[in-house]
Amino acid sequence: MFKLPPMKKIIIFASGSGSNAERIATYFHQKGTAQVSLILCNNPQAGVLTRAKRLAIPSLVFNRQAFYESDIVLNVLKSQHPDLIVLAGFLWKVPAYLTEAYPHKIINIHPSLLPKYGGKGMYGSHVHEAIIANAEKESGITIHYVNEHYDEGNIIFQAKTTVLPTDTPDTLAEKIHLLEYEYFPKVIEEILV
Ligand code: GRF
């Protein structure tokens, strides 16, 4: 009798549309090697919650007080025994109690080539607007470990794309999303091995 390797568990934190969360969930659903077992979200209006429902993935919404002043989120995570915690468009700073409980187990994706265009205030369209305003010739994605400082954990992976003079923040965001969809699941897969 041979034994199947245990299914790896991924927990995703997201604040917005959740297209990366969906991409990761469907990628591993097809592969059968891991599953997104829970989506945690700080915004009750976020599109990621609709996606979670459609994909039959449990989700949990928490507020600022629960996240920063209670053990609720930590206890939920502990009960799930995640192999990896993935921030996919999650906008709140991760508190030290989480980075301490899960060293090298929390990763984030950032829509620029860090250390450029990272740090406080540099998220979503703000990043793309700044890159266009500065007439940068290239941008890209960075997947990195999360520590207690915004966008400063060790870099795991980067991929680049060209920024054309005709690009707008919206067209650049589309290019970045395509890179994210292509590489984020694969990088997660490599980390999980
Ligand atoms: C992504 O571009 C990610 O890099 C950034 O926020 C965006 C989230 O998009 N941090 P989505 O919610 O996955 O569609």
Tab-separated table of C-alpha atoms and ligand atoms in Angstrom:
chain	number	residue	atom	x	y	z
A	1	MET	CA	0.000	0.000	0.000
A	2	PHE	CA	1.391	3.397	-0.867
A	3	LYS	CA	0.388	6.518	1.003
A	4	LEU	CA	-0.559	9.748	-0.727
A	5	PRO	CA	1.458	12.761	0.478
A	6	PRO	CA	-0.680	14.952	2.746
A	7	MET	CA	-2.421	17.876	1.074
A	8	LYS	CA	-0.595	21.117	1.896
A	9	LYS	CA	-2.686	23.925	3.376
A	10	ILE	CA	-2.529	27.507	2.197
A	11	ILE	CA	-4.296	30.337	3.996
A	12	ILE	CA	-4.743	33.580	2.087
A	13	PHE	CA	-5.163	37.097	3.448
A	14	ALA	CA	-6.727	39.540	0.957
A	15	SER	CA	-8.383	42.955	1.092
A	16	GLY	CA	-9.671	43.538	-2.436
A	17	SER	CA	-10.840	41.898	-5.622
A	18	GLY	CA	-8.974	38.675	-4.940
A	19	SER	CA	-8.085	37.718	-8.493
A	20	ASN	CA	-4.725	36.396	-7.262
A	21	ALA	CA	-6.440	34.435	-4.500
A	22	GLU	CA	-8.730	32.839	-7.081
A	23	ARG	CA	-5.832	32.051	-9.397
A	24	ILE	CA	-3.905	30.365	-6.567
A	25	ALA	CA	-6.959	28.389	-5.450
A	26	THR	CA	-7.793	27.103	-8.944
A	27	TYR	CA	-4.136	26.315	-9.727
A	28	PHE	CA	-3.821	24.033	-6.707
A	29	HIS	CA	-7.314	22.612	-7.126
A	30	GLN	CA	-6.232	21.396	-10.564
A	31	LYS	CA	-2.897	20.093	-9.303
A	32	GLY	CA	-4.368	18.413	-6.239
A	33	THR	CA	-1.195	18.959	-4.214
A	34	ALA	CA	-2.423	21.778	-1.973
A	35	GLN	CA	-5.601	23.574	-1.096
A	36	VAL	CA	-6.566	27.063	-0.085
A	37	SER	CA	-8.306	26.119	3.139
A	38	LEU	CA	-9.330	29.601	4.279
A	39	ILE	CA	-9.456	33.194	3.069
A	40	LEU	CA	-9.102	35.898	5.697
A	41	CYS	CA	-10.277	39.387	4.844
A	42	ASN	CA	-10.416	42.758	6.569
A	43	ASN	CA	-13.042	44.281	4.266
A	44	PRO	CA	-16.641	43.012	4.314
A	45	GLN	CA	-17.220	44.548	0.852
A	46	ALA	CA	-14.201	42.928	-0.798
A	47	GLY	CA	-14.685	41.041	-4.045
A	48	VAL	CA	-12.515	38.233	-2.700
A	49	LEU	CA	-15.420	37.171	-0.451
A	50	THR	CA	-17.701	36.643	-3.459
A	51	ARG	CA	-14.957	34.636	-5.126
A	52	ALA	CA	-14.451	32.548	-1.965
A	53	LYS	CA	-18.147	31.732	-1.864
A	54	ARG	CA	-18.191	30.739	-5.537
A	55	LEU	CA	-15.107	28.562	-5.027
A	56	ALA	CA	-16.556	27.036	-1.832
A	57	ILE	CA	-13.578	28.204	0.213
A	58	PRO	CA	-14.365	29.179	3.822
A	59	SER	CA	-13.745	32.837	4.573
A	60	LEU	CA	-13.549	34.957	7.661
A	61	VAL	CA	-13.847	38.724	7.962
A	62	PHE	CA	-12.152	40.491	10.836
A	63	ASN	CA	-11.958	44.108	11.928
A	64	ARG	CA	-9.034	46.205	13.077
A	65	GLN	CA	-9.606	45.502	16.756
A	66	ALA	CA	-9.796	41.745	16.255
A	67	PHE	CA	-6.605	41.814	14.182
A	68	TYR	CA	-4.459	44.103	16.313
A	69	GLU	CA	-5.879	43.707	19.820
A	70	SER	CA	-7.020	40.101	20.129
A	71	ASP	CA	-5.918	36.503	19.599
A	72	ILE	CA	-8.841	35.693	17.320
A	73	VAL	CA	-6.892	35.573	14.061
A	74	LEU	CA	-3.905	33.810	15.618
A	75	ASN	CA	-6.139	31.160	17.169
A	76	VAL	CA	-7.929	30.571	13.867
A	77	LEU	CA	-4.572	30.157	12.118
A	78	LYS	CA	-3.258	27.798	14.798
A	79	SER	CA	-6.362	25.616	14.527
A	80	GLN	CA	-5.805	25.248	10.772
A	81	HIS	CA	-2.073	24.327	10.822
A	82	PRO	CA	-1.245	26.148	7.571
A	83	ASP	CA	1.863	25.173	5.599
A	84	LEU	CA	1.984	28.665	4.131
A	85	ILE	CA	0.242	31.998	4.704
A	86	VAL	CA	-0.076	34.085	1.560
A	87	LEU	CA	-0.841	37.795	1.444
A	88	ALA	CA	-2.488	38.479	-1.915
A	89	GLY	CA	-3.451	42.130	-2.051
A	90	PHE	CA	-3.709	42.432	1.728
A	91	LEU	CA	-3.401	46.057	2.746
A	92	TRP	CA	-2.957	46.031	6.514
A	93	LYS	CA	0.396	45.776	8.226
A	94	VAL	CA	1.008	42.309	9.626
A	95	PRO	CA	1.434	42.524	13.420
A	96	ALA	CA	4.535	41.135	15.109
A	97	TYR	CA	2.578	38.380	16.879
A	98	LEU	CA	1.947	36.811	13.455
A	99	THR	CA	5.449	37.167	12.016
A	100	GLU	CA	6.806	35.740	15.288
A	101	ALA	CA	4.363	32.805	15.274
A	102	TYR	CA	5.064	32.009	11.594
A	103	PRO	CA	8.693	32.839	10.760
A	104	HIS	CA	9.376	32.187	7.059
A	105	LYS	CA	5.816	31.006	6.587
A	106	ILE	CA	4.209	34.283	5.479
A	107	ILE	CA	4.790	35.621	1.986
A	108	ASN	CA	3.517	38.683	0.150
A	109	ILE	CA	3.314	39.829	-3.443
A	110	HIS	CA	4.134	43.439	-4.246
A	111	PRO	CA	3.429	45.028	-7.643
A	112	SER	CA	6.867	46.605	-8.182
A	113	LEU	CA	10.519	45.662	-8.276
A	114	LEU	CA	11.322	46.121	-4.590
A	115	PRO	CA	13.052	47.909	-2.987
A	116	LYS	CA	11.801	50.439	-5.526
A	117	TYR	CA	8.259	51.692	-4.972
A	118	GLY	CA	7.715	49.872	-1.684
A	119	GLY	CA	6.836	50.972	1.837
A	120	LYS	CA	3.956	52.780	3.422
A	121	GLY	CA	1.422	54.231	0.975
A	122	MET	CA	2.876	52.253	-1.930
A	123	TYR	CA	0.081	49.849	-2.762
A	124	GLY	CA	-2.234	49.100	-5.653
A	125	SER	CA	-2.685	51.929	-8.151
A	126	HIS	CA	-0.413	54.267	-6.135
A	127	VAL	CA	2.547	52.133	-7.180
A	128	HIS	CA	1.636	52.176	-10.871
A	129	GLU	CA	0.861	55.924	-10.830
A	130	ALA	CA	4.280	56.681	-9.312
A	131	ILE	CA	6.064	54.489	-11.845
A	132	ILE	CA	4.320	56.198	-14.776
A	133	ALA	CA	4.894	59.664	-13.261
A	134	ASN	CA	8.618	58.918	-12.970
A	135	ALA	CA	8.776	57.599	-16.559
A	136	GLU	CA	10.323	54.310	-15.422
A	137	LYS	CA	11.305	51.969	-18.238
A	138	GLU	CA	10.507	48.787	-16.364
A	139	SER	CA	8.437	47.482	-13.499
A	140	GLY	CA	7.510	44.048	-12.228
A	141	ILE	CA	6.506	41.923	-9.293
A	142	THR	CA	8.261	40.926	-6.098
A	143	ILE	CA	7.357	37.941	-3.966
A	144	HIS	CA	8.973	38.177	-0.543
A	145	TYR	CA	8.842	36.889	2.996
A	146	VAL	CA	6.958	39.120	5.410
A	147	ASN	CA	8.589	40.630	8.440
A	148	GLU	CA	7.428	43.426	10.723
A	149	HIS	CA	8.426	46.150	8.227
A	150	TYR	CA	6.364	46.916	5.117
A	151	ASP	CA	7.857	45.317	1.996
A	152	GLU	CA	11.270	44.646	3.559
A	153	GLY	CA	11.411	40.870	4.046
A	154	ASN	CA	13.809	38.710	2.060
A	155	ILE	CA	13.044	38.591	-1.639
A	156	ILE	CA	12.126	35.174	-3.026
A	157	PHE	CA	11.346	36.015	-6.642
A	158	GLN	CA	11.067	38.936	-9.067
A	159	ALA	CA	9.844	39.181	-12.666
A	160	LYS	CA	10.031	42.235	-14.913
A	161	THR	CA	7.902	43.858	-17.555
A	162	THR	CA	8.611	46.791	-19.845
A	163	VAL	CA	6.859	50.094	-19.203
A	164	LEU	CA	6.074	51.825	-22.496
A	165	PRO	CA	5.653	55.605	-22.888
A	166	THR	CA	2.045	54.857	-23.881
A	167	ASP	CA	1.297	52.894	-20.684
A	168	THR	CA	-1.167	54.263	-18.145
A	169	PRO	CA	-1.522	53.130	-14.517
A	170	ASP	CA	-4.369	50.877	-15.705
A	171	THR	CA	-2.478	49.213	-18.567
A	172	LEU	CA	0.540	48.753	-16.311
A	173	ALA	CA	-1.689	47.194	-13.628
A	174	GLU	CA	-2.935	44.713	-16.254
A	175	LYS	CA	0.606	43.742	-17.218
A	176	ILE	CA	1.518	43.304	-13.563
A	177	HIS	CA	-1.539	41.160	-12.909
A	178	LEU	CA	-0.563	38.853	-15.783
A	179	LEU	CA	2.886	38.393	-14.253
A	180	GLU	CA	1.290	37.717	-10.882
A	181	TYR	CA	-1.093	35.096	-12.283
A	182	GLU	CA	1.757	33.364	-14.095
A	183	TYR	CA	4.322	33.271	-11.314
A	184	PHE	CA	2.645	33.539	-7.909
A	185	PRO	CA	1.154	29.998	-7.869
A	186	LYS	CA	4.414	28.498	-9.173
A	187	VAL	CA	6.522	30.242	-6.552
A	188	ILE	CA	4.111	29.074	-3.839
A	189	GLU	CA	4.396	25.551	-5.217
A	190	GLU	CA	8.182	25.666	-4.969
A	191	ILE	CA	8.070	26.957	-1.398
A	192	LEU	CA	5.654	24.205	-0.398
A	193	VAL	CA	7.857	21.344	-1.623
B	1	GRF	C1	-2.021	42.902	-6.824
B	1	GRF	O1	-1.523	43.649	-7.892
B	1	GRF	C2	-1.009	42.780	-5.726
B	1	GRF	O2	0.293	42.768	-6.169
B	1	GRF	C3	-1.252	44.022	-4.929
B	1	GRF	O3	-2.645	44.203	-4.956
B	1	GRF	C4	-3.181	43.617	-6.141
B	1	GRF	C5	-4.262	42.679	-5.702
B	1	GRF	O4	-5.051	42.266	-6.787
B	1	GRF	N1	-0.643	43.925	-3.640
B	1	GRF	P1	-6.147	41.148	-6.575
B	1	GRF	O5	-6.988	41.543	-5.371
B	1	GRF	O6	-5.457	39.841	-6.365
B	1	GRF	O7	-6.980	41.145	-7.830
